[in-house]
Short mmCIF file of C-alpha atoms and ligand atoms in Angstrom, two decimals:
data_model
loop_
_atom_site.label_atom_id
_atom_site.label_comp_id
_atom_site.label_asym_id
_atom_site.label_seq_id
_atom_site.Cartn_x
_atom_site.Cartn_y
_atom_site.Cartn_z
CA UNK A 1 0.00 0.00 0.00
CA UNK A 2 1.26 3.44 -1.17
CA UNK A 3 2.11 5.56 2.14
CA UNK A 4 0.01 8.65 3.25
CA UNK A 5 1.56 11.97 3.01
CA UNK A 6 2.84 13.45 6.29
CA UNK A 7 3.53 16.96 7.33
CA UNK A 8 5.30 18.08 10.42
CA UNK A 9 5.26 21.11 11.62
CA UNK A 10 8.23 23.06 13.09
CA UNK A 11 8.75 26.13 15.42
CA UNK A 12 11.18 28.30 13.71
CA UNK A 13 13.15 30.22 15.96
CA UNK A 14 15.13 28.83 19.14
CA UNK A 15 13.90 25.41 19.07
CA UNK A 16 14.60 24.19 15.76
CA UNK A 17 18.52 23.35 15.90
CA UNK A 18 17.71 21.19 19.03
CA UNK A 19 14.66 19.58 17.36
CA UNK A 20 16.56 18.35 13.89
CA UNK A 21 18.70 15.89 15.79
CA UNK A 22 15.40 14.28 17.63
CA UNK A 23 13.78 13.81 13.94
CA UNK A 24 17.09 12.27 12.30
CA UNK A 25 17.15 10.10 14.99
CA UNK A 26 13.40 8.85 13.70
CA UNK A 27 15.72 9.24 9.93
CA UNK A 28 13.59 11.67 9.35
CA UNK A 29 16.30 14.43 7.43
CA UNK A 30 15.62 17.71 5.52
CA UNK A 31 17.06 17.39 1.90
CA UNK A 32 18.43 20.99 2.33
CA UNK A 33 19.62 23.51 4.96
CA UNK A 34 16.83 24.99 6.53
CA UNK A 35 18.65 27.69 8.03
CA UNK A 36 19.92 28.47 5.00
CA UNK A 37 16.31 28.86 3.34
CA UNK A 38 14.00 31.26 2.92
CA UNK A 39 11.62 28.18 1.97
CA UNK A 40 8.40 27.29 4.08
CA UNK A 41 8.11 24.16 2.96
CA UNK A 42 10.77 21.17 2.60
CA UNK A 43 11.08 17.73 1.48
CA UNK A 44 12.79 14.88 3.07
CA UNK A 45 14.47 11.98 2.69
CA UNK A 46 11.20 10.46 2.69
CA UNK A 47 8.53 10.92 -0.33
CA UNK A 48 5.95 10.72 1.85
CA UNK A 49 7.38 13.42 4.61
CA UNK A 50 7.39 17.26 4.41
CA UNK A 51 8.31 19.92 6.93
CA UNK A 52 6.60 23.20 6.98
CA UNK A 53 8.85 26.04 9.21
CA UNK A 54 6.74 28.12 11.28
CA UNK A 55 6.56 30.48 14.18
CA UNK A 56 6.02 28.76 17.17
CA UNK A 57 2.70 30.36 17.95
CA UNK A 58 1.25 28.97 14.79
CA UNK A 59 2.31 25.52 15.52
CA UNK A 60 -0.69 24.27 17.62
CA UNK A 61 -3.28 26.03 15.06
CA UNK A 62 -1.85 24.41 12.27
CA UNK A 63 -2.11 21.11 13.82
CA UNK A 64 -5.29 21.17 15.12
CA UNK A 65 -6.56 22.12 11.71
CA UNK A 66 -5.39 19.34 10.22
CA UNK A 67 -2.47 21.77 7.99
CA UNK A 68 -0.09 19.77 9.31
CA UNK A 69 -0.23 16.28 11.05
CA UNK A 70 2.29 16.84 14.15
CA UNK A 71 4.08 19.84 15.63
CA UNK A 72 6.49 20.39 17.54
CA UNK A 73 6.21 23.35 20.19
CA UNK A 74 7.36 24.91 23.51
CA UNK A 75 4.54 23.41 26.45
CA UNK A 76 4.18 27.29 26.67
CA UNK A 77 2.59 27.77 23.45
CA UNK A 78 0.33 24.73 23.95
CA UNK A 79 -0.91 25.60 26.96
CA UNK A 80 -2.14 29.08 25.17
CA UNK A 81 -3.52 27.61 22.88
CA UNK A 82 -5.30 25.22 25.09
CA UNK A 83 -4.63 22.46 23.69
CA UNK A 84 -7.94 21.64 21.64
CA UNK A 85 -7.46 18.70 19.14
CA UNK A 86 -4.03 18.14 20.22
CA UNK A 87 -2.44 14.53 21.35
CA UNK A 88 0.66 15.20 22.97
CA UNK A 89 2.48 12.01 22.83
CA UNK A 90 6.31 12.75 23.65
CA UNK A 91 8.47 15.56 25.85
CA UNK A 92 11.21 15.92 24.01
CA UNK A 93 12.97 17.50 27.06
CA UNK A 94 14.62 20.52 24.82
CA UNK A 95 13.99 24.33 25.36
CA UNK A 96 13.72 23.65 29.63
CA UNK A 97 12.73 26.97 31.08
CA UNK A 98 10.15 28.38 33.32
CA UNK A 99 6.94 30.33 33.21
CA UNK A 100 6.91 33.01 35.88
CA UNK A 101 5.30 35.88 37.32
CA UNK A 102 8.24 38.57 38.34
CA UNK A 103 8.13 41.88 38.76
CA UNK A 104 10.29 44.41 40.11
CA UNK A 105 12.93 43.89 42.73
CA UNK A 106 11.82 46.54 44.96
CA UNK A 107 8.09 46.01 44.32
CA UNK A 108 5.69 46.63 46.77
CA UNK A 109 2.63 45.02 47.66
CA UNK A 110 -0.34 45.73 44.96
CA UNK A 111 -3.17 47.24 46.46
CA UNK A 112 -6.63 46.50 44.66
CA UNK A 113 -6.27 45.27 41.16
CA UNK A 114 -2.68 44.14 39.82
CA UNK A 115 -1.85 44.75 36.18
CA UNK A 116 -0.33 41.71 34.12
CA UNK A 117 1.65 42.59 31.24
CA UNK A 118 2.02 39.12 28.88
CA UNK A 119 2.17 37.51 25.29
CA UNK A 120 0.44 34.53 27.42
CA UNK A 121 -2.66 36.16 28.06
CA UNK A 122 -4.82 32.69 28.47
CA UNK A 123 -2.16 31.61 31.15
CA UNK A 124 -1.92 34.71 32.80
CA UNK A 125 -5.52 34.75 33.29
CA UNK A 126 -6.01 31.28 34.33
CA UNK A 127 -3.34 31.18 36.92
CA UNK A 128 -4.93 34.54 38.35
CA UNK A 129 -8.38 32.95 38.45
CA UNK A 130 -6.87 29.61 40.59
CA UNK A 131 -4.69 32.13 43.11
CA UNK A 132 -8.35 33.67 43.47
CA UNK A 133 -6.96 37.21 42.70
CA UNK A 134 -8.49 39.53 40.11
CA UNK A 135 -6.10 40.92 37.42
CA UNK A 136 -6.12 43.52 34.55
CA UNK A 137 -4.15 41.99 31.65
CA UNK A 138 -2.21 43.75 28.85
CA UNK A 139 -1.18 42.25 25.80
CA UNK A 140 2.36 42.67 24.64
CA UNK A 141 4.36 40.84 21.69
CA UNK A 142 7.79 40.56 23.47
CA UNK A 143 10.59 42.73 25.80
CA UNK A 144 7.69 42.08 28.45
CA UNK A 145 10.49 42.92 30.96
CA UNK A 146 9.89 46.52 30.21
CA UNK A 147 6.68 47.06 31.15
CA UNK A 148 6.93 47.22 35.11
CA UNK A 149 9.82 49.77 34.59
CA UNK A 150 7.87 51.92 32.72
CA UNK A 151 4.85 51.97 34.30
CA UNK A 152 2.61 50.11 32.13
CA UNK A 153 1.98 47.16 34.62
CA UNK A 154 3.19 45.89 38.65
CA UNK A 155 3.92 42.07 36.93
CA UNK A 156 4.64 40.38 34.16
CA UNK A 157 3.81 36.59 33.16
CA UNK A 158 7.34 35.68 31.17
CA UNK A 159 9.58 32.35 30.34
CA UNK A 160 12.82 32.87 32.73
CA UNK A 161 15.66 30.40 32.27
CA UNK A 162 18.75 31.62 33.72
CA UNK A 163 17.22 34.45 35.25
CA UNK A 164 19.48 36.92 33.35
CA UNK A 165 16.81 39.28 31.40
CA UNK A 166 14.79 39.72 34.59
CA UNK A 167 18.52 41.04 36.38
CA UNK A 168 19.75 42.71 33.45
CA UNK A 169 16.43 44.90 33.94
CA UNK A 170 15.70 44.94 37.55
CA UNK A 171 13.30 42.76 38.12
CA UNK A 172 13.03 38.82 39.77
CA UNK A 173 10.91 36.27 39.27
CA UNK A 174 8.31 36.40 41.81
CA UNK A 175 5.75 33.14 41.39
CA UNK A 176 6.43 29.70 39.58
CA UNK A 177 3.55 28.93 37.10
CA UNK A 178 4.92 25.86 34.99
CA UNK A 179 8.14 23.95 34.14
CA UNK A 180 7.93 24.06 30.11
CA UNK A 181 10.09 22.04 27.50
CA UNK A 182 9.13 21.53 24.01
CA UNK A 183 6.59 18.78 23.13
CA UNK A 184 6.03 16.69 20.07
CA UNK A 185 2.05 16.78 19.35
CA UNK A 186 -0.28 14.85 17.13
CA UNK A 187 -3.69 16.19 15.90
CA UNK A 188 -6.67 13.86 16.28
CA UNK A 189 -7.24 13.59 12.65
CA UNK A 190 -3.83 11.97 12.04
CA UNK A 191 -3.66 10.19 15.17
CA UNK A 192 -7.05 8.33 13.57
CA UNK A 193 -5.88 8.02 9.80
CA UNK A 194 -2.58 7.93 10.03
CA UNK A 195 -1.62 5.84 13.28
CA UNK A 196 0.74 3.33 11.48
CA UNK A 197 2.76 5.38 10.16
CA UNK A 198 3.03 7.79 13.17
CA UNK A 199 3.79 5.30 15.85
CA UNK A 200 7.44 4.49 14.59
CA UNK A 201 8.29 8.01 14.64
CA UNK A 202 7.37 8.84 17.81
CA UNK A 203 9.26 5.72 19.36
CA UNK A 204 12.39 6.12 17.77
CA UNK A 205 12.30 9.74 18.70
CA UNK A 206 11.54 8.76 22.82
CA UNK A 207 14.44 6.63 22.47
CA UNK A 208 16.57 9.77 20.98
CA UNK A 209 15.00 11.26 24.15
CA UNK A 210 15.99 8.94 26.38
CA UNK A 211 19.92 9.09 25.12
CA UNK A 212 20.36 12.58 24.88
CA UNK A 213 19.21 12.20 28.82
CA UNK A 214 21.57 9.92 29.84
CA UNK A 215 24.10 11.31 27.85
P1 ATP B 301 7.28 33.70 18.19
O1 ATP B 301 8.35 33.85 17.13
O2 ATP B 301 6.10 32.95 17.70
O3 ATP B 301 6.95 34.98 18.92
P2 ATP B 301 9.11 33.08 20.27
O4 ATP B 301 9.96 34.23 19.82
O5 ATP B 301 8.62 33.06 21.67
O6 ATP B 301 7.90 32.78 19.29
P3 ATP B 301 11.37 31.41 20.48
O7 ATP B 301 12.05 32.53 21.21
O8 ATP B 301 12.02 30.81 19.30
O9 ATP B 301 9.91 31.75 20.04
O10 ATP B 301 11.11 30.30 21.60
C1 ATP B 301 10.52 29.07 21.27
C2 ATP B 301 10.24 28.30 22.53
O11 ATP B 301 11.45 28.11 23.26
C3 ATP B 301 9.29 29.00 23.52
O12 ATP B 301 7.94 28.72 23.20
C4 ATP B 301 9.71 28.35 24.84
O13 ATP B 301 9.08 27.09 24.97
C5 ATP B 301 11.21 28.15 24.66
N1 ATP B 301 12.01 29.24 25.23
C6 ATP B 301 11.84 30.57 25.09
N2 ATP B 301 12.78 31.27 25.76
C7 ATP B 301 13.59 30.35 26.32
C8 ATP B 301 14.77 30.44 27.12
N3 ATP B 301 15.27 31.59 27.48
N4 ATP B 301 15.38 29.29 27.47
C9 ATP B 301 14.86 28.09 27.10
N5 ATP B 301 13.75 27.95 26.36
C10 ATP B 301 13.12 29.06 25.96
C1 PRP B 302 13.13 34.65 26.31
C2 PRP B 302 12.11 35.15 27.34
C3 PRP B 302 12.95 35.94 28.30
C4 PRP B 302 14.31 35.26 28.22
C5 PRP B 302 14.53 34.47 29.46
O1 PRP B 302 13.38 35.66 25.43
O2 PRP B 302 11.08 35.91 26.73
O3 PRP B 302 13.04 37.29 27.93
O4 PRP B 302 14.28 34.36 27.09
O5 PRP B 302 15.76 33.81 29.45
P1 PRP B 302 16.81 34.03 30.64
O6 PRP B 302 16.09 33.83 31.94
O7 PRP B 302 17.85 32.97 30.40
O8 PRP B 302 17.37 35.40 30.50
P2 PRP B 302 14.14 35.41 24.03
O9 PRP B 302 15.60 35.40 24.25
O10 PRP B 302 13.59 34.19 23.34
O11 PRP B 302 13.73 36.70 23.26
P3 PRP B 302 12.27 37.12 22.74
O12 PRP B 302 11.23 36.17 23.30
O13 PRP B 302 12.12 38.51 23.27
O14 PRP B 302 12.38 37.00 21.27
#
């Protein structure tokens, strides 16, 4: 039987040199550079596979609308998103960092309602609603960092790794939301159709897991 076209779908950006090695090891291989591209679409060494390069934001969305048949994405993005439609089979265990409220180092207390400055507004709000405290939120598109020193909000909902942006700028991280890593996920339509030829891939990729873990 002839094999079913597959599409993966990868978040361009900081996650992408770490995610190549976790699909060779599945011999899954881009037949050119991708960094090297201003393509949006590339073939394989498979017929059968193609990659589409994305922003990570749009990874989920395409997914779940059956553009493309897995993603891979930061648990950050997935969790704005929500989720919907999504199987998420696999933590790859790359991109480790944290999602945190911080805010300025010599912040005081809030009194009445606290203004959130994010690019995770869904998370922001949801993690607000569980501590039981109401919050204004502001959308912002990135340098979140600079929005409590100039006024525009008393917190910020950010990813902190080292902790170095939040120094660099006066501010520390204040409350731990979520540990986040990037995940490899599956939309329902594929998972159903497709199942065969997915299953392979995502166990020789948990084994590439499990080796780049112990080294
Ligand atoms: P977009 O281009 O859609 O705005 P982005 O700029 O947030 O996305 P990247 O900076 O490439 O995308 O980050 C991709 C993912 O890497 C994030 O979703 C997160 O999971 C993870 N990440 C972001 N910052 C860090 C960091 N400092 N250390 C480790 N992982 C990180
Ligand atoms: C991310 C995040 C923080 C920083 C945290 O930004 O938005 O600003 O990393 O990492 P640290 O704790 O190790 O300093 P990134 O470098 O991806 O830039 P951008 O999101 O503004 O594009």
């Amino acid at each position: 039987m002839k094999k079913q076209q597959l599409t993966i779908a990868l978040s361009k950006g900081r996650i992408l040199e770490e995610t190549l090695p976790l699909l060779e090891a599945a011999n899954i291989i881009p037949a050119e550079n991708i960094f090297k591209s201003r393509k949006l679409i590339f073939d394989t060494n498979h017929d059968n596979i193609k990659f589409v390069v994305i922003r990570a934001t749009d990874v989920p969305t395409y997914v779940e609308y059956g553009g493309a048949d897995m993603g891979i994405a930061g648990k950050d993005v997935l969790m704005e998103h929500g989720g919907k439609g999504l199987y998420e089979p696999l933590d790859l265990e790359i991109a480790k960092c944290k999602l945190m409220v911080a805010g300025l180092t010599d912040a005081l207390p809030v009194e009445g309602r606290m203004r959130i400055a994010t690019k995770f507004v869904n998370i922001a709000k949801q993690y607000f609603a569980q501590q039981g405290c109401q919050v204004d939120i502001v959308k912002l598109y990135g340098a979140m960092e600079l929005a409590p020193i100039m006024g525009l909000a008393d917190r910020i909902v950010d990813i902190v790794d080292t902790g170095n942006t939040l120094r660099a700028n006066g501010l520390e991280p204040m409350d731990f939301i979520a540990n986040i890593s990037s995940r490899l996920v599956v939309g329902q339509p594929a998972l159903k159709m497709k199942h065969k030829q997915i299953q392979p891939i995502i166990e020789m990729m948990s084994e590439a897991v499990v080796n780049r873990r112990e080294g």
